[in-house]
């Protein structure tokens, strides 16, 4: 698995070299990102796990005098707001306990390769988190949550430990990063934030990006996918540096959504576009019926983001949900096409003081593919 991923990566490098600008190709770091591959080092074991709700994070203050030791000042962030600004990340990026994850993922019709784009340009020091690769191998549904053991194995292969603070971003602003934010919270790690505005805002702010100066990050991404394969094949993996603590209340299944139609314990919010929700246009995946779950409401994910693809302020978020008749005093569950953009709604609701919003993991791809599940349309 690792070798095939690496082969695809190198093939993509060839295509990028021929499609990139002359200035990119002349950059030695551009070439070294594909050619200077290193062996993945042995990962240390550290199973420490803490549960504090507010914590201290250090900001590296680089000395202006060459050779001086780096000094640190303390800065606090709260788990009450699930996003951090690019300015905050830039100020704290050298903190040894902070890891940055590039979780870029795109719809198939966009024809974008997130791993190749990561190799060309990513936030310095960021690891690549493969949304499709770190997933359940027992289902045909796309990027479903893996088992606890598989997630722990994959995350450990990336070099992530329980003590680490995480910032996750993607190449669109806020899109697939919200999915990975939710995944970590499902497995008991709440010291994770989404970068507001993602890589586009980082670059627009004039902050540096880097290409893969070595193959270490690519090998780690391959190792993560390979670790999951081994878990599902019953093979031994290790070492494990990340211990999970599954939070079942954050994940809903088809049976729970079915029961909710009658019980109405939760308000189901669909993050897909209104035409898809109404059943006015065909679904992008073949064999999936059009429409929505009876009793659900539609808040397209784009409507909780501003023009720069950053999360709306709390007052604007409240207004948006209120417009659709959604009570913030009552329980909510979110859904979408494949469980990605539903997490953006969960992110926004977290900002509004609802940190325990579950996501229907199978979402419409699962619901719409079953002939016996009820479907409503605008007609």
mmCIF file of C-alpha atoms in Angstrom:
data_model
loop_
_atom_site.group_PDB
_atom_site.id
_atom_site.type_symbol
_atom_site.label_atom_id
_atom_site.label_comp_id
_atom_site.label_asym_id
_atom_site.label_seq_id
_atom_site.Cartn_x
_atom_site.Cartn_y
_atom_site.Cartn_z
ATOM 1 C CA UNK A 1 0.000 0.000 0.000
ATOM 2 C CA UNK A 2 2.789 2.381 0.955
ATOM 3 C CA UNK A 3 4.727 1.655 -2.201
ATOM 4 C CA UNK A 4 1.676 2.154 -4.429
ATOM 5 C CA UNK A 5 0.858 5.481 -2.785
ATOM 6 C CA UNK A 6 4.439 6.596 -3.187
ATOM 7 C CA UNK A 7 4.416 5.516 -6.833
ATOM 8 C CA UNK A 8 1.272 7.524 -7.481
ATOM 9 C CA UNK A 9 2.902 10.447 -5.704
ATOM 10 C CA UNK A 10 5.983 10.308 -7.922
ATOM 11 C CA UNK A 11 3.838 9.986 -11.031
ATOM 12 C CA UNK A 12 1.990 13.093 -9.901
ATOM 13 C CA UNK A 13 5.341 14.821 -9.445
ATOM 14 C CA UNK A 14 6.130 14.245 -13.097
ATOM 15 C CA UNK A 15 2.817 15.815 -14.098
ATOM 16 C CA UNK A 16 3.294 18.769 -11.758
ATOM 17 C CA UNK A 17 6.797 19.457 -13.059
ATOM 18 C CA UNK A 18 5.448 19.749 -16.587
ATOM 19 C CA UNK A 19 2.390 21.789 -15.596
ATOM 20 C CA UNK A 20 4.015 24.150 -13.096
ATOM 21 C CA UNK A 21 5.326 27.620 -13.653
ATOM 22 C CA UNK A 22 9.007 28.132 -14.554
ATOM 23 C CA UNK A 23 9.621 29.779 -11.191
ATOM 24 C CA UNK A 24 8.340 26.670 -9.407
ATOM 25 C CA UNK A 25 10.429 24.315 -11.497
ATOM 26 C CA UNK A 26 13.575 26.392 -10.930
ATOM 27 C CA UNK A 27 13.068 26.118 -7.168
ATOM 28 C CA UNK A 28 15.384 23.359 -5.860
ATOM 29 C CA UNK A 29 12.937 22.634 -3.022
ATOM 30 C CA UNK A 30 10.304 21.813 -5.626
ATOM 31 C CA UNK A 31 12.418 18.978 -6.954
ATOM 32 C CA UNK A 32 13.671 17.796 -3.587
ATOM 33 C CA UNK A 33 10.072 17.358 -2.457
ATOM 34 C CA UNK A 34 9.817 14.409 -4.822
ATOM 35 C CA UNK A 35 13.355 13.069 -5.126
ATOM 36 C CA UNK A 36 14.978 13.218 -1.693
ATOM 37 C CA UNK A 37 13.088 10.406 0.091
ATOM 38 C CA UNK A 38 14.157 9.310 3.576
ATOM 39 C CA UNK A 39 13.405 6.187 5.531
ATOM 40 C CA UNK A 40 10.632 6.567 8.091
ATOM 41 C CA UNK A 41 12.216 6.741 11.526
ATOM 42 C CA UNK A 42 11.138 4.589 14.425
ATOM 43 C CA UNK A 43 8.344 6.323 16.313
ATOM 44 C CA UNK A 44 8.671 6.817 20.088
ATOM 45 C CA UNK A 45 5.994 5.481 22.397
ATOM 46 C CA UNK A 46 4.122 7.889 24.606
ATOM 47 C CA UNK A 47 0.643 7.018 25.822
ATOM 48 C CA UNK A 48 0.193 9.955 28.163
ATOM 49 C CA UNK A 49 -3.337 11.323 28.036
ATOM 50 C CA UNK A 50 -4.681 14.422 29.721
ATOM 51 C CA UNK A 51 -8.209 15.749 29.991
ATOM 52 C CA UNK A 52 -7.884 19.374 31.015
ATOM 53 C CA UNK A 53 -10.436 21.730 29.462
ATOM 54 C CA UNK A 54 -8.338 24.896 29.310
ATOM 55 C CA UNK A 55 -4.616 24.694 28.820
ATOM 56 C CA UNK A 56 -1.506 26.635 28.081
ATOM 57 C CA UNK A 57 0.137 26.669 24.720
ATOM 58 C CA UNK A 58 3.538 28.244 24.095
ATOM 59 C CA UNK A 59 4.349 30.737 21.422
ATOM 60 C CA UNK A 60 7.848 30.596 20.064
ATOM 61 C CA UNK A 61 9.387 34.062 19.915
ATOM 62 C CA UNK A 62 12.392 33.816 17.619
ATOM 63 C CA UNK A 63 15.319 35.914 18.731
ATOM 64 C CA UNK A 64 16.494 38.620 16.375
ATOM 65 C CA UNK A 65 20.084 37.814 17.290
ATOM 66 C CA UNK A 66 21.525 34.825 15.458
ATOM 67 C CA UNK A 67 22.615 32.051 17.771
ATOM 68 C CA UNK A 68 20.461 33.150 20.717
ATOM 69 C CA UNK A 69 18.208 30.547 22.323
ATOM 70 C CA UNK A 70 14.546 30.715 21.353
ATOM 71 C CA UNK A 71 12.466 32.223 24.144
ATOM 72 C CA UNK A 72 8.884 31.349 24.926
ATOM 73 C CA UNK A 73 5.883 33.234 26.165
ATOM 74 C CA UNK A 74 2.603 31.660 27.158
ATOM 75 C CA UNK A 75 -0.689 32.057 25.388
ATOM 76 C CA UNK A 76 -4.047 30.532 26.141
ATOM 77 C CA UNK A 77 -6.670 29.199 23.799
ATOM 78 C CA UNK A 78 -10.065 27.882 24.805
ATOM 79 C CA UNK A 79 -11.796 24.708 23.705
ATOM 80 C CA UNK A 80 -14.986 26.784 23.543
ATOM 81 C CA UNK A 81 -14.069 28.148 20.095
ATOM 82 C CA UNK A 82 -13.134 25.433 17.605
ATOM 83 C CA UNK A 83 -11.120 27.625 15.219
ATOM 84 C CA UNK A 84 -7.872 29.588 15.401
ATOM 85 C CA UNK A 85 -6.676 32.385 13.145
ATOM 86 C CA UNK A 86 -3.729 32.221 10.767
ATOM 87 C CA UNK A 87 -2.069 34.927 12.846
ATOM 88 C CA UNK A 88 -2.380 32.761 15.948
ATOM 89 C CA UNK A 89 -0.918 29.755 14.146
ATOM 90 C CA UNK A 90 1.937 31.804 12.725
ATOM 91 C CA UNK A 91 2.810 33.015 16.237
ATOM 92 C CA UNK A 92 2.654 29.522 17.748
ATOM 93 C CA UNK A 93 3.839 27.301 14.929
ATOM 94 C CA UNK A 94 7.227 26.585 16.510
ATOM 95 C CA UNK A 95 5.696 25.218 19.697
ATOM 96 C CA UNK A 96 7.125 21.690 20.091
ATOM 97 C CA UNK A 97 3.792 20.381 21.401
ATOM 98 C CA UNK A 98 1.810 21.685 18.423
ATOM 99 C CA UNK A 99 1.314 19.645 15.264
ATOM 100 C CA UNK A 100 -0.295 20.940 12.083
ATOM 101 C CA UNK A 101 -2.282 18.654 9.777
ATOM 102 C CA UNK A 102 -3.080 19.223 6.117
ATOM 103 C CA UNK A 103 -6.413 17.401 5.712
ATOM 104 C CA UNK A 104 -7.253 18.608 2.218
ATOM 105 C CA UNK A 105 -9.856 16.549 0.365
ATOM 106 C CA UNK A 106 -11.887 17.405 -2.701
ATOM 107 C CA UNK A 107 -15.007 16.175 -4.437
ATOM 108 C CA UNK A 108 -14.180 13.736 -7.264
ATOM 109 C CA UNK A 109 -15.523 16.071 -9.954
ATOM 110 C CA UNK A 110 -13.034 18.771 -8.891
ATOM 111 C CA UNK A 111 -10.201 16.604 -10.222
ATOM 112 C CA UNK A 112 -7.737 17.831 -7.609
ATOM 113 C CA UNK A 113 -5.169 15.594 -5.942
ATOM 114 C CA UNK A 114 -4.664 16.700 -2.319
ATOM 115 C CA UNK A 115 -1.440 14.753 -1.786
ATOM 116 C CA UNK A 116 0.182 16.239 -4.862
ATOM 117 C CA UNK A 117 -0.943 19.731 -3.861
ATOM 118 C CA UNK A 118 0.454 19.144 -0.380
ATOM 119 C CA UNK A 119 3.836 18.270 -1.876
ATOM 120 C CA UNK A 120 3.923 21.467 -3.887
ATOM 121 C CA UNK A 121 2.842 23.824 -1.096
ATOM 122 C CA UNK A 122 1.837 23.356 2.530
ATOM 123 C CA UNK A 123 2.161 25.164 5.839
ATOM 124 C CA UNK A 124 5.687 24.596 7.171
ATOM 125 C CA UNK A 125 5.986 21.394 9.164
ATOM 126 C CA UNK A 126 2.461 20.184 8.397
ATOM 127 C CA UNK A 127 1.722 16.473 8.199
ATOM 128 C CA UNK A 128 -0.597 15.089 5.528
ATOM 129 C CA UNK A 129 -3.798 13.484 6.842
ATOM 130 C CA UNK A 130 -5.441 11.322 4.170
ATOM 131 C CA UNK A 131 -9.209 11.617 4.644
ATOM 132 C CA UNK A 132 -9.926 8.745 2.247
ATOM 133 C CA UNK A 133 -7.056 6.593 3.481
ATOM 134 C CA UNK A 134 -7.737 6.847 7.221
ATOM 135 C CA UNK A 135 -11.142 5.219 6.966
ATOM 136 C CA UNK A 136 -13.160 2.055 7.491
ATOM 137 C CA UNK A 137 -12.101 -0.790 5.198
ATOM 138 C CA UNK A 138 -15.210 -2.913 5.837
ATOM 139 C CA UNK A 139 -17.684 -0.723 3.914
ATOM 140 C CA UNK A 140 -18.059 0.620 0.393
ATOM 141 C CA UNK A 141 -19.267 3.952 1.766
ATOM 142 C CA UNK A 142 -16.623 6.683 1.307
ATOM 143 C CA UNK A 143 -14.269 7.730 4.135
ATOM 144 C CA UNK A 144 -16.343 6.268 6.980
ATOM 145 C CA UNK A 145 -14.891 6.345 10.491
ATOM 146 C CA UNK A 146 -12.332 3.606 11.067
ATOM 147 C CA UNK A 147 -12.317 1.478 14.183
ATOM 148 C CA UNK A 148 -10.614 2.759 17.311
ATOM 149 C CA UNK A 149 -7.698 0.394 16.789
ATOM 150 C CA UNK A 150 -7.284 1.439 13.153
ATOM 151 C CA UNK A 151 -7.442 5.165 13.944
ATOM 152 C CA UNK A 152 -4.904 4.792 16.745
ATOM 153 C CA UNK A 153 -2.571 2.879 14.453
ATOM 154 C CA UNK A 154 -2.844 5.418 11.629
ATOM 155 C CA UNK A 155 -2.427 8.470 13.837
ATOM 156 C CA UNK A 156 0.519 6.861 15.602
ATOM 157 C CA UNK A 157 2.151 6.205 12.228
ATOM 158 C CA UNK A 158 1.890 9.940 11.587
ATOM 159 C CA UNK A 159 3.813 10.541 14.812
ATOM 160 C CA UNK A 160 0.902 12.061 16.740
ATOM 161 C CA UNK A 161 0.663 11.574 20.498
ATOM 162 C CA UNK A 162 -2.095 12.210 23.024
ATOM 163 C CA UNK A 163 -0.147 15.107 24.496
ATOM 164 C CA UNK A 164 -0.050 16.949 21.165
ATOM 165 C CA UNK A 165 -2.164 20.004 20.395
ATOM 166 C CA UNK A 166 -3.437 19.920 16.818
ATOM 167 C CA UNK A 167 -4.393 22.497 14.201
ATOM 168 C CA UNK A 168 -5.967 21.106 11.034
ATOM 169 C CA UNK A 169 -6.471 22.949 7.746
ATOM 170 C CA UNK A 170 -7.377 22.288 4.120
ATOM 171 C CA UNK A 171 -6.876 23.822 0.697
ATOM 172 C CA UNK A 172 -10.327 25.403 0.366
ATOM 173 C CA UNK A 173 -10.721 27.363 3.614
ATOM 174 C CA UNK A 174 -12.959 25.313 5.868
ATOM 175 C CA UNK A 175 -14.077 22.130 4.183
ATOM 176 C CA UNK A 176 -12.547 18.730 4.881
ATOM 177 C CA UNK A 177 -10.568 20.047 7.867
ATOM 178 C CA UNK A 178 -13.810 20.095 9.857
ATOM 179 C CA UNK A 179 -14.192 16.360 9.195
ATOM 180 C CA UNK A 180 -10.797 15.585 10.732
ATOM 181 C CA UNK A 181 -11.533 17.916 13.657
ATOM 182 C CA UNK A 182 -14.671 15.865 14.299
ATOM 183 C CA UNK A 183 -12.851 12.535 13.885
ATOM 184 C CA UNK A 184 -10.311 13.359 16.580
ATOM 185 C CA UNK A 185 -13.093 14.476 18.925
ATOM 186 C CA UNK A 186 -14.966 11.217 18.274
ATOM 187 C CA UNK A 187 -11.865 9.366 19.432
ATOM 188 C CA UNK A 188 -11.483 11.444 22.577
ATOM 189 C CA UNK A 189 -9.027 14.188 21.597
ATOM 190 C CA UNK A 190 -10.563 17.643 22.050
ATOM 191 C CA UNK A 191 -7.362 19.708 21.879
ATOM 192 C CA UNK A 192 -7.767 20.264 18.171
ATOM 193 C CA UNK A 193 -8.713 23.374 16.199
ATOM 194 C CA UNK A 194 -9.543 24.175 12.590
ATOM 195 C CA UNK A 195 -7.497 26.890 10.914
ATOM 196 C CA UNK A 196 -9.975 29.620 9.990
ATOM 197 C CA UNK A 197 -9.744 30.279 6.266
ATOM 198 C CA UNK A 198 -7.284 27.426 5.789
ATOM 199 C CA UNK A 199 -4.369 27.489 3.392
ATOM 200 C CA UNK A 200 -5.892 30.236 1.176
ATOM 201 C CA UNK A 201 -6.040 32.694 4.071
ATOM 202 C CA UNK A 202 -2.568 31.646 5.268
ATOM 203 C CA UNK A 203 -1.128 32.453 1.857
ATOM 204 C CA UNK A 204 -3.197 35.623 1.462
ATOM 205 C CA UNK A 205 -1.697 36.818 4.748
ATOM 206 C CA UNK A 206 1.768 36.575 3.227
ATOM 207 C CA UNK A 207 2.929 33.652 5.355
ATOM 208 C CA UNK A 208 5.447 31.187 3.971
ATOM 209 C CA UNK A 209 4.614 27.780 2.560
ATOM 210 C CA UNK A 210 7.029 24.977 1.847
ATOM 211 C CA UNK A 211 7.254 22.080 -0.534
ATOM 212 C CA UNK A 212 8.174 18.626 0.702
ATOM 213 C CA UNK A 213 11.870 19.024 1.395
ATOM 214 C CA UNK A 214 12.038 15.269 1.988
ATOM 215 C CA UNK A 215 9.865 12.209 1.613
ATOM 216 C CA UNK A 216 9.424 11.782 5.361
ATOM 217 C CA UNK A 217 5.899 13.215 5.441
ATOM 218 C CA UNK A 218 4.899 11.201 2.378
ATOM 219 C CA UNK A 219 6.243 8.026 3.950
ATOM 220 C CA UNK A 220 4.309 8.796 7.117
ATOM 221 C CA UNK A 221 1.106 9.249 5.117
ATOM 222 C CA UNK A 222 1.771 5.920 3.407
ATOM 223 C CA UNK A 223 2.565 4.283 6.736
ATOM 224 C CA UNK A 224 -0.736 5.521 8.167
ATOM 225 C CA UNK A 225 -2.713 3.953 5.338
ATOM 226 C CA UNK A 226 -0.672 0.770 5.578
ATOM 227 C CA UNK A 227 -1.254 0.583 9.339
ATOM 228 C CA UNK A 228 -5.011 0.686 8.807
ATOM 229 C CA UNK A 229 -4.779 -2.090 6.223
ATOM 230 C CA UNK A 230 -2.858 -4.235 8.696
ATOM 231 C CA UNK A 231 -5.405 -3.669 11.461
ATOM 232 C CA UNK A 232 -8.290 -4.748 9.247
ATOM 233 C CA UNK A 233 -6.290 -7.769 8.121
ATOM 234 C CA UNK A 234 -5.622 -8.764 11.712
ATOM 235 C CA UNK A 235 -1.898 -8.081 11.544
ATOM 236 C CA UNK A 236 0.194 -6.536 14.285
ATOM 237 C CA UNK A 237 1.059 -2.841 14.105
ATOM 238 C CA UNK A 238 3.081 -0.540 16.257
ATOM 239 C CA UNK A 239 4.292 1.249 18.129
ATOM 240 C CA UNK A 240 1.066 2.940 19.275
ATOM 241 C CA UNK A 241 1.611 6.507 20.497
ATOM 242 C CA UNK A 242 -2.034 7.607 20.485
ATOM 243 C CA UNK A 243 -4.711 6.019 22.666
ATOM 244 C CA UNK A 244 -8.353 6.516 21.737
ATOM 245 C CA UNK A 245 -11.389 7.028 23.930
ATOM 246 C CA UNK A 246 -14.443 6.563 21.751
ATOM 247 C CA UNK A 247 -17.278 9.097 22.158
ATOM 248 C CA UNK A 248 -20.319 7.266 20.722
ATOM 249 C CA UNK A 249 -22.675 10.194 21.291
ATOM 250 C CA UNK A 250 -20.882 12.105 18.500
ATOM 251 C CA UNK A 251 -21.654 9.506 15.805
ATOM 252 C CA UNK A 252 -25.081 8.565 14.482
ATOM 253 C CA UNK A 253 -26.008 5.524 12.423
ATOM 254 C CA UNK A 254 -28.763 4.834 9.904
ATOM 255 C CA UNK A 255 -30.830 3.135 12.621
ATOM 256 C CA UNK A 256 -30.630 6.209 14.852
ATOM 257 C CA UNK A 257 -31.733 8.502 12.032
ATOM 258 C CA UNK A 258 -34.587 6.122 11.239
ATOM 259 C CA UNK A 259 -35.752 6.110 14.848
ATOM 260 C CA UNK A 260 -35.480 9.884 15.027
ATOM 261 C CA UNK A 261 -38.101 10.297 12.285
ATOM 262 C CA UNK A 262 -40.688 9.026 14.754
ATOM 263 C CA UNK A 263 -39.125 9.984 18.080
ATOM 264 C CA UNK A 264 -38.001 13.465 17.023
ATOM 265 C CA UNK A 265 -35.410 13.708 19.798
ATOM 266 C CA UNK A 266 -33.017 15.659 17.544
ATOM 267 C CA UNK A 267 -33.338 18.267 14.824
ATOM 268 C CA UNK A 268 -31.655 16.837 11.730
ATOM 269 C CA UNK A 269 -29.839 19.499 9.674
ATOM 270 C CA UNK A 270 -28.644 18.665 6.156
ATOM 271 C CA UNK A 271 -25.573 20.556 4.884
ATOM 272 C CA UNK A 272 -26.103 19.776 1.197
ATOM 273 C CA UNK A 273 -27.221 22.404 -1.306
ATOM 274 C CA UNK A 274 -30.920 23.272 -1.414
ATOM 275 C CA UNK A 275 -31.464 21.762 -4.895
ATOM 276 C CA UNK A 276 -30.042 18.439 -3.721
ATOM 277 C CA UNK A 277 -32.039 18.590 -0.502
ATOM 278 C CA UNK A 278 -35.223 19.318 -2.456
ATOM 279 C CA UNK A 279 -34.528 16.487 -4.881
ATOM 280 C CA UNK A 280 -34.564 18.943 -7.778
ATOM 281 C CA UNK A 281 -31.201 17.755 -9.126
ATOM 282 C CA UNK A 282 -29.633 14.295 -9.323
ATOM 283 C CA UNK A 283 -27.110 13.214 -6.735
ATOM 284 C CA UNK A 284 -23.456 13.293 -7.869
ATOM 285 C CA UNK A 285 -23.019 9.610 -7.025
ATOM 286 C CA UNK A 286 -24.719 6.992 -9.172
ATOM 287 C CA UNK A 287 -27.460 4.890 -7.663
ATOM 288 C CA UNK A 288 -28.341 7.413 -4.943
ATOM 289 C CA UNK A 289 -31.914 8.683 -4.805
ATOM 290 C CA UNK A 290 -32.581 12.411 -4.617
ATOM 291 C CA UNK A 291 -34.316 14.161 -1.742
ATOM 292 C CA UNK A 292 -33.940 14.294 2.029
ATOM 293 C CA UNK A 293 -34.746 12.517 5.273
ATOM 294 C CA UNK A 294 -38.342 13.256 6.332
ATOM 295 C CA UNK A 295 -38.490 16.025 8.923
ATOM 296 C CA UNK A 296 -34.957 17.285 8.264
ATOM 297 C CA UNK A 297 -34.032 20.896 7.544
ATOM 298 C CA UNK A 298 -31.493 22.358 5.158
ATOM 299 C CA UNK A 299 -28.630 24.700 6.039
ATOM 300 C CA UNK A 300 -26.120 24.495 3.163
ATOM 301 C CA UNK A 301 -22.622 24.471 4.649
ATOM 302 C CA UNK A 302 -21.551 27.436 2.506
ATOM 303 C CA UNK A 303 -24.064 29.591 4.361
ATOM 304 C CA UNK A 304 -22.174 29.306 7.656
ATOM 305 C CA UNK A 305 -18.958 30.557 6.013
ATOM 306 C CA UNK A 306 -18.072 34.036 4.802
ATOM 307 C CA UNK A 307 -16.602 35.023 1.447
ATOM 308 C CA UNK A 308 -13.100 34.070 2.605
ATOM 309 C CA UNK A 309 -14.323 30.595 3.620
ATOM 310 C CA UNK A 310 -13.968 31.400 7.313
ATOM 311 C CA UNK A 311 -16.532 30.509 9.967
ATOM 312 C CA UNK A 312 -19.172 33.186 10.528
ATOM 313 C CA UNK A 313 -19.193 35.086 13.839
ATOM 314 C CA UNK A 314 -21.501 33.709 16.523
ATOM 315 C CA UNK A 315 -24.234 36.321 16.029
ATOM 316 C CA UNK A 316 -24.433 35.634 12.298
ATOM 317 C CA UNK A 317 -24.441 31.881 12.881
ATOM 318 C CA UNK A 318 -27.346 32.218 15.296
ATOM 319 C CA UNK A 319 -29.256 34.270 12.752
ATOM 320 C CA UNK A 320 -28.654 31.686 10.039
ATOM 321 C CA UNK A 321 -29.903 28.756 12.121
ATOM 322 C CA UNK A 322 -32.849 30.760 13.422
ATOM 323 C CA UNK A 323 -33.905 31.543 9.859
ATOM 324 C CA UNK A 324 -34.429 27.821 9.289
ATOM 325 C CA UNK A 325 -36.428 27.413 12.489
ATOM 326 C CA UNK A 326 -33.669 25.533 14.305
ATOM 327 C CA UNK A 327 -33.744 25.851 18.078
ATOM 328 C CA UNK A 328 -30.317 26.093 19.654
ATOM 329 C CA UNK A 329 -31.889 24.988 22.925
ATOM 330 C CA UNK A 330 -32.767 21.549 21.506
ATOM 331 C CA UNK A 331 -30.519 18.656 20.422
ATOM 332 C CA UNK A 332 -29.203 18.672 16.855
ATOM 333 C CA UNK A 333 -27.646 16.089 14.539
ATOM 334 C CA UNK A 334 -26.041 16.991 11.210
ATOM 335 C CA UNK A 335 -25.840 15.209 7.868
ATOM 336 C CA UNK A 336 -24.653 15.892 4.302
ATOM 337 C CA UNK A 337 -23.568 13.830 1.294
ATOM 338 C CA UNK A 338 -20.766 11.689 2.749
ATOM 339 C CA UNK A 339 -20.210 13.055 6.255
ATOM 340 C CA UNK A 340 -17.712 15.796 5.351
ATOM 341 C CA UNK A 341 -19.605 19.087 5.214
ATOM 342 C CA UNK A 342 -21.941 17.961 8.010
ATOM 343 C CA UNK A 343 -18.909 18.522 10.225
ATOM 344 C CA UNK A 344 -18.799 22.185 9.171
ATOM 345 C CA UNK A 345 -22.271 22.627 10.668
ATOM 346 C CA UNK A 346 -21.091 20.836 13.811
ATOM 347 C CA UNK A 347 -18.128 23.234 13.899
ATOM 348 C CA UNK A 348 -20.436 26.240 13.734
ATOM 349 C CA UNK A 349 -22.744 24.835 16.397
ATOM 350 C CA UNK A 350 -19.714 24.241 18.616
ATOM 351 C CA UNK A 351 -18.956 27.969 18.366
ATOM 352 C CA UNK A 352 -22.530 28.590 19.561
ATOM 353 C CA UNK A 353 -22.022 26.543 22.702
ATOM 354 C CA UNK A 354 -23.186 23.153 21.395
ATOM 355 C CA UNK A 355 -20.004 21.031 21.553
ATOM 356 C CA UNK A 356 -21.677 17.619 21.465
ATOM 357 C CA UNK A 357 -23.493 17.694 18.115
ATOM 358 C CA UNK A 358 -23.400 14.236 16.496
ATOM 359 C CA UNK A 359 -22.806 13.670 12.789
ATOM 360 C CA UNK A 360 -24.624 11.016 10.748
ATOM 361 C CA UNK A 361 -21.508 9.346 9.373
ATOM 362 C CA UNK A 362 -23.073 7.529 6.420
ATOM 363 C CA UNK A 363 -25.118 10.624 5.527
ATOM 364 C CA UNK A 364 -27.112 10.799 2.305
ATOM 365 C CA UNK A 365 -24.878 8.376 0.389
ATOM 366 C CA UNK A 366 -25.950 5.657 2.804
ATOM 367 C CA UNK A 367 -29.553 6.798 3.275
ATOM 368 C CA UNK A 368 -30.264 7.391 -0.402
ATOM 369 C CA UNK A 369 -28.796 4.063 -1.482
ATOM 370 C CA UNK A 370 -31.266 2.006 0.576
ATOM 371 C CA UNK A 371 -34.528 1.288 -1.212
ATOM 372 C CA UNK A 372 -36.483 0.963 2.047
ATOM 373 C CA UNK A 373 -35.497 4.258 3.672
ATOM 374 C CA UNK A 374 -38.151 7.005 3.381
ATOM 375 C CA UNK A 375 -37.269 9.985 1.179
ATOM 376 C CA UNK A 376 -39.025 13.341 0.873
ATOM 377 C CA UNK A 377 -38.665 15.879 -1.948
ATOM 378 C CA UNK A 378 -39.854 19.444 -2.471
ATOM 379 C CA UNK A 379 -42.756 18.067 -4.536
#
